[in-house]
Amino acid sequence: MKMRAGYSIFLLILSLTVCNAGKLSNSFYKNTCPQVEKIVREIIQIHTRNNPSLGAQLIRMQFHDCFVRGCDASVLLDTVNNSKAEKEAMPNQSLGGFDVIDDIKATIERVCPKVVSCADILALAARDAISAPFKKSMWSVQLGRRDGRLSLATEINGNLPSPFANFTSLVQLFKGKGLNVNDLVVLSGAHTLGDSRCGAFSRRLYNFTSKGDADPSLDPTYAKILRKQCPNPASPAITVEMDPGSSLSFDNHYYDILLQKKGLFVSDAALLTDKNSNKIVTRLQRSRSLFFTAFAKSMKKMAAIGVLTGNAGEIRQNCRVVNPGKN
């Protein structure tokens, strides 16, 4: 009986260990690399001083990573042989900040070798780049992700939301990632940061219905301003602020311009075409603190999409290449 009781306790402990190994946690590296968050935060602070747009770059990189194969750092992998990686796909060719992730990874590897995943580094770096101007963390990041070993440019189409997408398409795409309409509207608020190439919205300015017309859902005065900035045909060298006058500030100003019919993309304007979505936009526009709280919750959900945990995947030693053999 004693042996059976002891064996049962062993099985219980083993099962609990296995369950915990498959979950993200705020204290995942407490015993293996307790300095990880401090290291990421300090390096990000250095880089944001020289690159105030880093927050926009890294939050976009994390979004593009999580929506394709889950949050497994596959977007960081370089192309191998003839198999083009995700970063080579057209929507990802304008991503920036890879050098910052490399810097963080190299530093962490010197302190805690083969312990911290690139996926976790990206999640922390994106949070800290957005948080830097506030001098506090804007949301908590659960850790414990592992890195994927595959990255294919061919998997981008259909997984990333298009700037030309209507509301129905956006909802379906987000639903497939475990996100709801509220998450769609809240995470779209990240468009308050950064800029866009003219090609992502020029059709709204010059040929919306193939008749040489402009999109009627776009404010006419703003459309005129955009046409001056973006001649036809669109030049890939020209970029425009997604949130005019606020593209370096993380705030709820995006919802102001949205209600003024100045959202840059068709997918932005689409958020006003649904009654429920429109109500969410209005609520977020009225309160910056509400937006910050909602964004933190939606980021937690997004950052957990399709994560690899436990023994799945690997801990890359270099974020740009998979480890040789099996980890």
mmCIF file of C-alpha atoms in Angstrom:
data_model
loop_
_atom_site.group_PDB
_atom_site.id
_atom_site.type_symbol
_atom_site.label_atom_id
_atom_site.label_comp_id
_atom_site.label_asym_id
_atom_site.label_seq_id
_atom_site.Cartn_x
_atom_site.Cartn_y
_atom_site.Cartn_z
ATOM 1 C CA MET A 1 0.000 0.000 0.000
ATOM 2 C CA LYS A 2 2.827 2.381 0.879
ATOM 3 C CA MET A 3 4.497 1.753 -2.463
ATOM 4 C CA ARG A 4 1.228 2.347 -4.308
ATOM 5 C CA ALA A 5 0.562 5.543 -2.344
ATOM 6 C CA GLY A 6 4.088 6.786 -3.030
ATOM 7 C CA TYR A 7 3.785 5.906 -6.714
ATOM 8 C CA SER A 8 0.447 7.724 -6.930
ATOM 9 C CA ILE A 9 1.993 10.846 -5.416
ATOM 10 C CA PHE A 10 4.871 10.584 -7.919
ATOM 11 C CA LEU A 11 2.399 10.367 -10.811
ATOM 12 C CA LEU A 12 0.486 13.369 -9.446
ATOM 13 C CA ILE A 13 3.670 15.446 -9.213
ATOM 14 C CA LEU A 14 4.721 14.322 -12.681
ATOM 15 C CA SER A 15 1.346 15.252 -14.164
ATOM 16 C CA LEU A 16 1.424 18.665 -12.515
ATOM 17 C CA THR A 17 4.949 19.257 -13.876
ATOM 18 C CA VAL A 18 3.844 18.346 -17.397
ATOM 19 C CA CYS A 19 0.783 20.621 -17.177
ATOM 20 C CA ASN A 20 2.824 23.563 -15.899
ATOM 21 C CA ALA A 21 5.410 23.028 -18.632
ATOM 22 C CA GLY A 22 2.742 23.757 -21.219
ATOM 23 C CA LYS A 23 1.594 27.083 -19.809
ATOM 24 C CA LEU A 24 2.845 30.625 -20.125
ATOM 25 C CA SER A 25 3.753 32.284 -16.842
ATOM 26 C CA ASN A 26 4.811 35.670 -15.506
ATOM 27 C CA SER A 27 7.594 33.939 -13.556
ATOM 28 C CA PHE A 28 8.740 31.408 -16.162
ATOM 29 C CA TYR A 29 12.427 32.427 -15.984
ATOM 30 C CA LYS A 30 12.488 33.113 -12.232
ATOM 31 C CA ASN A 31 15.029 30.363 -11.575
ATOM 32 C CA THR A 32 16.726 30.032 -14.971
ATOM 33 C CA CYS A 33 17.219 33.645 -16.083
ATOM 34 C CA PRO A 34 15.818 36.133 -13.551
ATOM 35 C CA GLN A 35 17.599 39.052 -15.279
ATOM 36 C CA VAL A 36 15.840 38.598 -18.617
ATOM 37 C CA GLU A 37 13.252 41.396 -18.308
ATOM 38 C CA LYS A 38 15.849 43.849 -16.979
ATOM 39 C CA ILE A 39 18.213 43.061 -19.856
ATOM 40 C CA VAL A 40 15.510 43.532 -22.502
ATOM 41 C CA ARG A 41 14.240 46.741 -20.931
ATOM 42 C CA GLU A 42 17.696 48.348 -20.707
ATOM 43 C CA ILE A 43 18.643 47.495 -24.289
ATOM 44 C CA ILE A 44 15.303 48.761 -25.585
ATOM 45 C CA GLN A 45 15.759 52.026 -23.693
ATOM 46 C CA ILE A 46 19.097 52.559 -25.442
ATOM 47 C CA HIS A 47 17.677 51.821 -28.888
ATOM 48 C CA THR A 48 14.528 53.951 -28.493
ATOM 49 C CA ARG A 49 16.652 57.014 -27.774
ATOM 50 C CA ASN A 50 18.112 56.714 -31.276
ATOM 51 C CA ASN A 51 15.001 55.315 -32.938
ATOM 52 C CA PRO A 52 11.728 56.749 -31.586
ATOM 53 C CA SER A 53 9.767 54.672 -34.106
ATOM 54 C CA LEU A 54 11.029 51.398 -32.611
ATOM 55 C CA GLY A 55 7.759 50.839 -30.754
ATOM 56 C CA ALA A 56 5.836 50.902 -34.025
ATOM 57 C CA GLN A 57 8.347 48.562 -35.640
ATOM 58 C CA LEU A 58 8.371 45.925 -32.909
ATOM 59 C CA ILE A 59 4.641 45.857 -32.166
ATOM 60 C CA ARG A 60 4.048 45.344 -35.891
ATOM 61 C CA MET A 61 6.686 42.618 -35.994
ATOM 62 C CA GLN A 62 5.055 40.798 -33.087
ATOM 63 C CA PHE A 63 1.633 41.084 -34.708
ATOM 64 C CA HIS A 64 2.958 39.693 -37.996
ATOM 65 C CA ASP A 65 4.701 36.878 -36.136
ATOM 66 C CA CYS A 66 1.712 35.785 -34.061
ATOM 67 C CA PHE A 67 -0.767 35.785 -36.942
ATOM 68 C CA VAL A 68 1.365 33.348 -38.967
ATOM 69 C CA ARG A 69 2.070 29.954 -37.339
ATOM 70 C CA GLY A 70 1.423 31.501 -33.909
ATOM 71 C CA CYS A 71 3.843 33.438 -31.687
ATOM 72 C CA ASP A 72 6.898 31.298 -32.455
ATOM 73 C CA ALA A 73 9.406 33.872 -33.762
ATOM 74 C CA SER A 74 9.146 32.408 -37.265
ATOM 75 C CA VAL A 75 9.133 35.969 -38.638
ATOM 76 C CA LEU A 76 12.729 36.347 -37.417
ATOM 77 C CA LEU A 77 14.121 33.448 -39.442
ATOM 78 C CA ASP A 78 16.204 34.171 -42.538
ATOM 79 C CA THR A 79 15.637 32.462 -45.862
ATOM 80 C CA VAL A 80 17.434 29.141 -46.285
ATOM 81 C CA ASN A 81 18.303 27.833 -49.746
ATOM 82 C CA ASN A 82 15.345 28.386 -52.107
ATOM 83 C CA SER A 83 12.633 28.356 -49.460
ATOM 84 C CA LYS A 84 11.782 32.016 -48.840
ATOM 85 C CA ALA A 85 11.104 32.887 -45.208
ATOM 86 C CA GLU A 86 8.186 34.978 -43.922
ATOM 87 C CA LYS A 87 10.249 38.166 -43.822
ATOM 88 C CA GLU A 88 10.667 37.958 -47.613
ATOM 89 C CA ALA A 89 6.903 38.153 -48.256
ATOM 90 C CA MET A 90 5.674 41.531 -49.518
ATOM 91 C CA PRO A 91 3.767 42.570 -46.343
ATOM 92 C CA ASN A 92 6.869 41.850 -44.249
ATOM 93 C CA GLN A 93 9.488 43.529 -46.403
ATOM 94 C CA SER A 94 8.919 46.808 -44.562
ATOM 95 C CA LEU A 95 9.370 45.288 -41.093
ATOM 96 C CA GLY A 96 12.170 46.788 -39.024
ATOM 97 C CA GLY A 97 13.900 46.145 -35.719
ATOM 98 C CA PHE A 98 15.528 42.786 -36.457
ATOM 99 C CA ASP A 99 18.907 44.188 -35.414
ATOM 100 C CA VAL A 100 17.497 45.124 -32.013
ATOM 101 C CA ILE A 101 16.249 41.581 -31.426
ATOM 102 C CA ASP A 102 19.691 40.304 -32.436
ATOM 103 C CA ASP A 103 21.322 42.649 -29.931
ATOM 104 C CA ILE A 104 19.042 41.488 -27.115
ATOM 105 C CA LYS A 105 19.473 37.814 -27.952
ATOM 106 C CA ALA A 106 23.275 38.056 -28.044
ATOM 107 C CA THR A 107 23.324 39.758 -24.645
ATOM 108 C CA ILE A 108 20.985 37.226 -23.059
ATOM 109 C CA GLU A 109 22.939 34.288 -24.516
ATOM 110 C CA ARG A 110 26.051 35.543 -22.723
ATOM 111 C CA VAL A 111 24.184 35.591 -19.410
ATOM 112 C CA CYS A 112 21.684 32.722 -19.776
ATOM 113 C CA PRO A 113 22.769 30.539 -22.713
ATOM 114 C CA LYS A 114 20.169 28.334 -24.400
ATOM 115 C CA VAL A 115 17.396 29.367 -21.997
ATOM 116 C CA VAL A 116 15.342 32.308 -23.330
ATOM 117 C CA SER A 117 13.406 31.933 -26.575
ATOM 118 C CA CYS A 118 13.394 34.461 -29.388
ATOM 119 C CA ALA A 119 9.582 34.426 -29.227
ATOM 120 C CA ASP A 120 9.689 35.610 -25.613
ATOM 121 C CA ILE A 121 12.327 38.218 -26.450
ATOM 122 C CA LEU A 122 10.107 39.639 -29.193
ATOM 123 C CA ALA A 123 7.100 39.792 -26.847
ATOM 124 C CA LEU A 124 9.118 41.616 -24.183
ATOM 125 C CA ALA A 125 10.876 43.921 -26.643
ATOM 126 C CA ALA A 126 7.600 45.027 -28.272
ATOM 127 C CA ARG A 127 6.071 45.772 -24.869
ATOM 128 C CA ASP A 128 9.126 47.653 -23.653
ATOM 129 C CA ALA A 129 9.519 49.716 -26.830
ATOM 130 C CA ILE A 130 5.931 50.921 -26.489
ATOM 131 C CA SER A 131 6.395 51.464 -22.749
ATOM 132 C CA ALA A 132 9.693 53.379 -22.895
ATOM 133 C CA PRO A 133 8.171 56.900 -23.059
ATOM 134 C CA PHE A 134 5.907 56.092 -20.098
ATOM 135 C CA LYS A 135 8.776 54.813 -17.916
ATOM 136 C CA LYS A 136 6.622 51.879 -16.812
ATOM 137 C CA SER A 137 5.374 48.627 -18.328
ATOM 138 C CA MET A 138 2.117 49.197 -20.191
ATOM 139 C CA TRP A 139 1.119 45.523 -19.932
ATOM 140 C CA SER A 140 2.434 42.324 -18.400
ATOM 141 C CA VAL A 141 4.001 39.677 -20.619
ATOM 142 C CA GLN A 142 3.621 36.008 -19.827
ATOM 143 C CA LEU A 143 6.632 33.932 -20.817
ATOM 144 C CA GLY A 144 7.464 30.361 -21.711
ATOM 145 C CA ARG A 145 7.118 30.357 -25.500
ATOM 146 C CA ARG A 146 9.458 28.244 -27.571
ATOM 147 C CA ASP A 147 10.707 28.934 -31.077
ATOM 148 C CA GLY A 148 9.432 27.381 -34.279
ATOM 149 C CA ARG A 149 11.713 25.739 -36.812
ATOM 150 C CA LEU A 150 9.849 26.688 -39.993
ATOM 151 C CA SER A 151 9.191 29.986 -41.771
ATOM 152 C CA LEU A 152 7.493 30.152 -45.175
ATOM 153 C CA ALA A 153 6.666 33.272 -47.171
ATOM 154 C CA THR A 154 3.847 31.330 -48.815
ATOM 155 C CA GLU A 155 1.940 31.212 -45.515
ATOM 156 C CA ILE A 156 1.578 34.979 -45.249
ATOM 157 C CA ASN A 157 -1.384 35.431 -47.597
ATOM 158 C CA GLY A 158 -4.622 34.713 -45.802
ATOM 159 C CA ASN A 159 -3.076 34.977 -42.343
ATOM 160 C CA LEU A 160 -2.278 38.681 -42.138
ATOM 161 C CA PRO A 161 -5.149 41.177 -42.384
ATOM 162 C CA SER A 162 -5.077 43.140 -45.608
ATOM 163 C CA PRO A 163 -5.275 46.958 -45.550
ATOM 164 C CA PHE A 164 -8.005 46.480 -48.197
ATOM 165 C CA ALA A 165 -10.102 44.092 -46.048
ATOM 166 C CA ASN A 166 -13.767 44.756 -45.241
ATOM 167 C CA PHE A 167 -15.278 44.252 -41.808
ATOM 168 C CA THR A 168 -16.545 40.719 -42.440
ATOM 169 C CA SER A 169 -13.135 39.530 -43.628
ATOM 170 C CA LEU A 170 -11.408 41.100 -40.625
ATOM 171 C CA VAL A 171 -13.797 39.489 -38.155
ATOM 172 C CA GLN A 172 -13.376 36.063 -39.759
ATOM 173 C CA LEU A 173 -9.590 36.338 -39.734
ATOM 174 C CA PHE A 174 -9.440 37.445 -36.094
ATOM 175 C CA LYS A 175 -11.939 34.784 -35.059
ATOM 176 C CA GLY A 176 -9.676 32.164 -36.590
ATOM 177 C CA LYS A 177 -6.911 33.386 -34.271
ATOM 178 C CA GLY A 178 -9.119 33.239 -31.179
ATOM 179 C CA LEU A 179 -9.758 36.986 -31.124
ATOM 180 C CA ASN A 180 -13.122 38.761 -31.121
ATOM 181 C CA VAL A 181 -14.506 42.052 -32.457
ATOM 182 C CA ASN A 182 -13.383 43.914 -29.357
ATOM 183 C CA ASP A 183 -9.820 42.648 -29.875
ATOM 184 C CA LEU A 184 -10.000 43.685 -33.538
ATOM 185 C CA VAL A 185 -10.930 47.272 -32.684
ATOM 186 C CA VAL A 186 -8.540 47.526 -29.746
ATOM 187 C CA LEU A 187 -5.507 46.089 -31.529
ATOM 188 C CA SER A 188 -6.217 48.302 -34.554
ATOM 189 C CA GLY A 189 -5.417 51.131 -32.153
ATOM 190 C CA ALA A 190 -1.750 50.267 -32.655
ATOM 191 C CA HIS A 191 -2.159 52.147 -35.958
ATOM 192 C CA THR A 192 -1.658 55.271 -33.876
ATOM 193 C CA LEU A 193 2.045 54.453 -34.327
ATOM 194 C CA GLY A 194 4.171 54.359 -37.439
ATOM 195 C CA ASP A 195 3.676 55.054 -41.114
ATOM 196 C CA SER A 196 2.662 53.301 -44.300
ATOM 197 C CA ARG A 197 3.748 53.146 -47.911
ATOM 198 C CA CYS A 198 1.386 54.868 -50.307
ATOM 199 C CA GLY A 199 0.609 51.660 -52.170
ATOM 200 C CA ALA A 200 -1.353 50.322 -49.194
ATOM 201 C CA PHE A 201 -4.057 52.977 -49.623
ATOM 202 C CA SER A 202 -3.531 54.784 -52.976
ATOM 203 C CA ARG A 203 -6.531 53.024 -54.522
ATOM 204 C CA ARG A 204 -8.713 54.942 -52.058
ATOM 205 C CA LEU A 205 -7.365 58.159 -53.538
ATOM 206 C CA TYR A 206 -7.405 57.551 -57.272
ATOM 207 C CA ASN A 207 -9.379 54.558 -58.418
ATOM 208 C CA PHE A 208 -11.596 53.173 -55.688
ATOM 209 C CA THR A 209 -14.285 51.671 -57.951
ATOM 210 C CA SER A 210 -12.155 51.503 -61.113
ATOM 211 C CA LYS A 211 -13.690 54.765 -62.336
ATOM 212 C CA GLY A 212 -10.937 57.148 -61.299
ATOM 213 C CA ASP A 213 -12.803 58.074 -58.120
ATOM 214 C CA ALA A 214 -11.913 58.396 -54.431
ATOM 215 C CA ASP A 215 -13.298 56.340 -51.570
ATOM 216 C CA PRO A 216 -16.402 58.216 -50.324
ATOM 217 C CA SER A 217 -15.776 56.957 -46.775
ATOM 218 C CA LEU A 218 -12.526 58.968 -46.681
ATOM 219 C CA ASP A 219 -12.737 62.621 -45.670
ATOM 220 C CA PRO A 220 -12.426 64.604 -48.977
ATOM 221 C CA THR A 221 -10.112 67.256 -47.530
ATOM 222 C CA TYR A 222 -7.837 64.595 -46.072
ATOM 223 C CA ALA A 223 -7.906 62.698 -49.373
ATOM 224 C CA LYS A 224 -6.707 65.847 -51.116
ATOM 225 C CA ILE A 225 -3.800 66.153 -48.651
ATOM 226 C CA LEU A 226 -2.887 62.508 -49.195
ATOM 227 C CA ARG A 227 -2.895 62.935 -52.976
ATOM 228 C CA LYS A 228 -0.300 65.679 -52.612
ATOM 229 C CA GLN A 229 1.860 63.365 -50.511
ATOM 230 C CA CYS A 230 1.301 60.290 -52.670
ATOM 231 C CA PRO A 231 1.317 60.927 -56.433
ATOM 232 C CA ASN A 232 -0.149 58.329 -58.750
ATOM 233 C CA PRO A 233 1.269 55.746 -59.376
ATOM 234 C CA ALA A 234 2.355 55.069 -55.802
ATOM 235 C CA SER A 235 6.062 55.185 -55.069
ATOM 236 C CA PRO A 236 7.404 52.563 -52.622
ATOM 237 C CA ALA A 237 9.860 55.172 -51.379
ATOM 238 C CA ILE A 238 7.149 57.475 -49.999
ATOM 239 C CA THR A 239 5.541 56.888 -46.621
ATOM 240 C CA VAL A 240 2.741 58.641 -44.747
ATOM 241 C CA GLU A 241 1.893 58.784 -41.044
ATOM 242 C CA MET A 242 -0.947 56.425 -40.174
ATOM 243 C CA ASP A 243 -2.071 58.772 -37.391
ATOM 244 C CA PRO A 244 -1.214 62.327 -38.542
ATOM 245 C CA GLY A 245 0.601 64.301 -35.860
ATOM 246 C CA SER A 246 0.607 61.403 -33.412
ATOM 247 C CA SER A 247 2.584 58.671 -35.165
ATOM 248 C CA LEU A 248 5.272 58.560 -32.469
ATOM 249 C CA SER A 249 2.859 58.663 -29.525
ATOM 250 C CA PHE A 250 1.102 55.595 -28.159
ATOM 251 C CA ASP A 251 -2.356 56.914 -27.277
ATOM 252 C CA ASN A 252 -6.013 56.692 -28.323
ATOM 253 C CA HIS A 253 -5.734 59.437 -30.960
ATOM 254 C CA TYR A 254 -6.249 56.825 -33.691
ATOM 255 C CA TYR A 255 -9.926 56.667 -32.745
ATOM 256 C CA ASP A 256 -10.219 60.446 -33.088
ATOM 257 C CA ILE A 257 -9.088 60.369 -36.707
ATOM 258 C CA LEU A 258 -11.179 57.268 -37.374
ATOM 259 C CA LEU A 259 -14.366 59.091 -36.359
ATOM 260 C CA GLN A 260 -13.256 62.023 -38.522
ATOM 261 C CA LYS A 261 -13.125 59.604 -41.496
ATOM 262 C CA LYS A 262 -9.348 59.923 -41.684
ATOM 263 C CA GLY A 263 -8.429 56.283 -41.109
ATOM 264 C CA LEU A 264 -5.720 55.549 -43.687
ATOM 265 C CA PHE A 265 -6.734 52.060 -44.796
ATOM 266 C CA VAL A 266 -9.962 50.494 -46.018
ATOM 267 C CA SER A 267 -9.580 48.157 -43.025
ATOM 268 C CA ASP A 268 -9.557 51.183 -40.700
ATOM 269 C CA ALA A 269 -12.718 52.659 -42.189
ATOM 270 C CA ALA A 270 -14.311 49.208 -41.998
ATOM 271 C CA LEU A 271 -14.437 49.461 -38.212
ATOM 272 C CA LEU A 272 -17.152 52.121 -38.584
ATOM 273 C CA THR A 273 -19.358 49.991 -40.825
ATOM 274 C CA ASP A 274 -20.592 47.744 -38.016
ATOM 275 C CA LYS A 275 -22.830 49.037 -35.219
ATOM 276 C CA ASN A 276 -21.077 47.149 -32.407
ATOM 277 C CA SER A 277 -17.604 47.948 -33.676
ATOM 278 C CA ASN A 278 -18.536 51.612 -34.064
ATOM 279 C CA LYS A 279 -19.639 51.713 -30.415
ATOM 280 C CA ILE A 280 -16.307 50.260 -29.306
ATOM 281 C CA VAL A 281 -14.448 52.878 -31.364
ATOM 282 C CA THR A 282 -16.443 55.638 -29.684
ATOM 283 C CA ARG A 283 -15.793 54.271 -26.184
ATOM 284 C CA LEU A 284 -12.067 54.016 -26.776
ATOM 285 C CA GLN A 285 -11.965 57.496 -28.289
ATOM 286 C CA ARG A 286 -13.444 58.953 -25.109
ATOM 287 C CA SER A 287 -10.935 57.475 -22.655
ATOM 288 C CA ARG A 288 -7.198 56.971 -23.020
ATOM 289 C CA SER A 289 -7.051 54.950 -19.784
ATOM 290 C CA LEU A 290 -9.790 52.647 -21.070
ATOM 291 C CA PHE A 291 -7.816 52.129 -24.273
ATOM 292 C CA PHE A 292 -4.633 51.300 -22.352
ATOM 293 C CA THR A 293 -6.481 48.761 -20.184
ATOM 294 C CA ALA A 294 -8.208 47.179 -23.172
ATOM 295 C CA PHE A 295 -5.002 47.073 -25.186
ATOM 296 C CA ALA A 296 -3.202 45.251 -22.374
ATOM 297 C CA LYS A 297 -5.920 42.571 -22.278
ATOM 298 C CA SER A 298 -6.009 42.095 -26.040
ATOM 299 C CA MET A 299 -2.215 41.945 -26.256
ATOM 300 C CA LYS A 300 -2.179 39.150 -23.688
ATOM 301 C CA LYS A 301 -4.597 37.192 -25.870
ATOM 302 C CA MET A 302 -2.740 37.909 -29.105
ATOM 303 C CA ALA A 303 0.631 37.027 -27.592
ATOM 304 C CA ALA A 304 -0.697 33.559 -26.730
ATOM 305 C CA ILE A 305 -1.848 32.618 -30.247
ATOM 306 C CA GLY A 306 -0.557 29.163 -31.197
ATOM 307 C CA VAL A 307 2.371 29.267 -28.790
ATOM 308 C CA LEU A 308 4.812 26.372 -28.601
ATOM 309 C CA THR A 309 5.492 25.308 -25.012
ATOM 310 C CA GLY A 310 6.889 22.386 -23.059
ATOM 311 C CA ASN A 311 9.027 20.287 -25.379
ATOM 312 C CA ALA A 312 7.612 21.664 -28.639
ATOM 313 C CA GLY A 313 9.880 23.731 -30.872
ATOM 314 C CA GLU A 314 13.291 24.799 -29.581
ATOM 315 C CA ILE A 315 15.235 27.599 -27.919
ATOM 316 C CA ARG A 316 17.138 29.164 -30.798
ATOM 317 C CA GLN A 317 20.678 30.274 -30.072
ATOM 318 C CA ASN A 318 20.509 32.719 -32.979
ATOM 319 C CA CYS A 319 17.081 34.187 -33.754
ATOM 320 C CA ARG A 320 17.785 34.219 -37.502
ATOM 321 C CA VAL A 321 18.498 30.497 -37.901
ATOM 322 C CA VAL A 322 17.181 27.262 -36.429
ATOM 323 C CA ASN A 323 19.530 25.218 -34.290
ATOM 324 C CA PRO A 324 21.438 22.481 -36.099
ATOM 325 C CA GLY A 325 19.774 19.122 -35.571
ATOM 326 C CA LYS A 326 17.193 18.822 -32.814
ATOM 327 C CA ASN A 327 17.153 20.983 -29.721
#
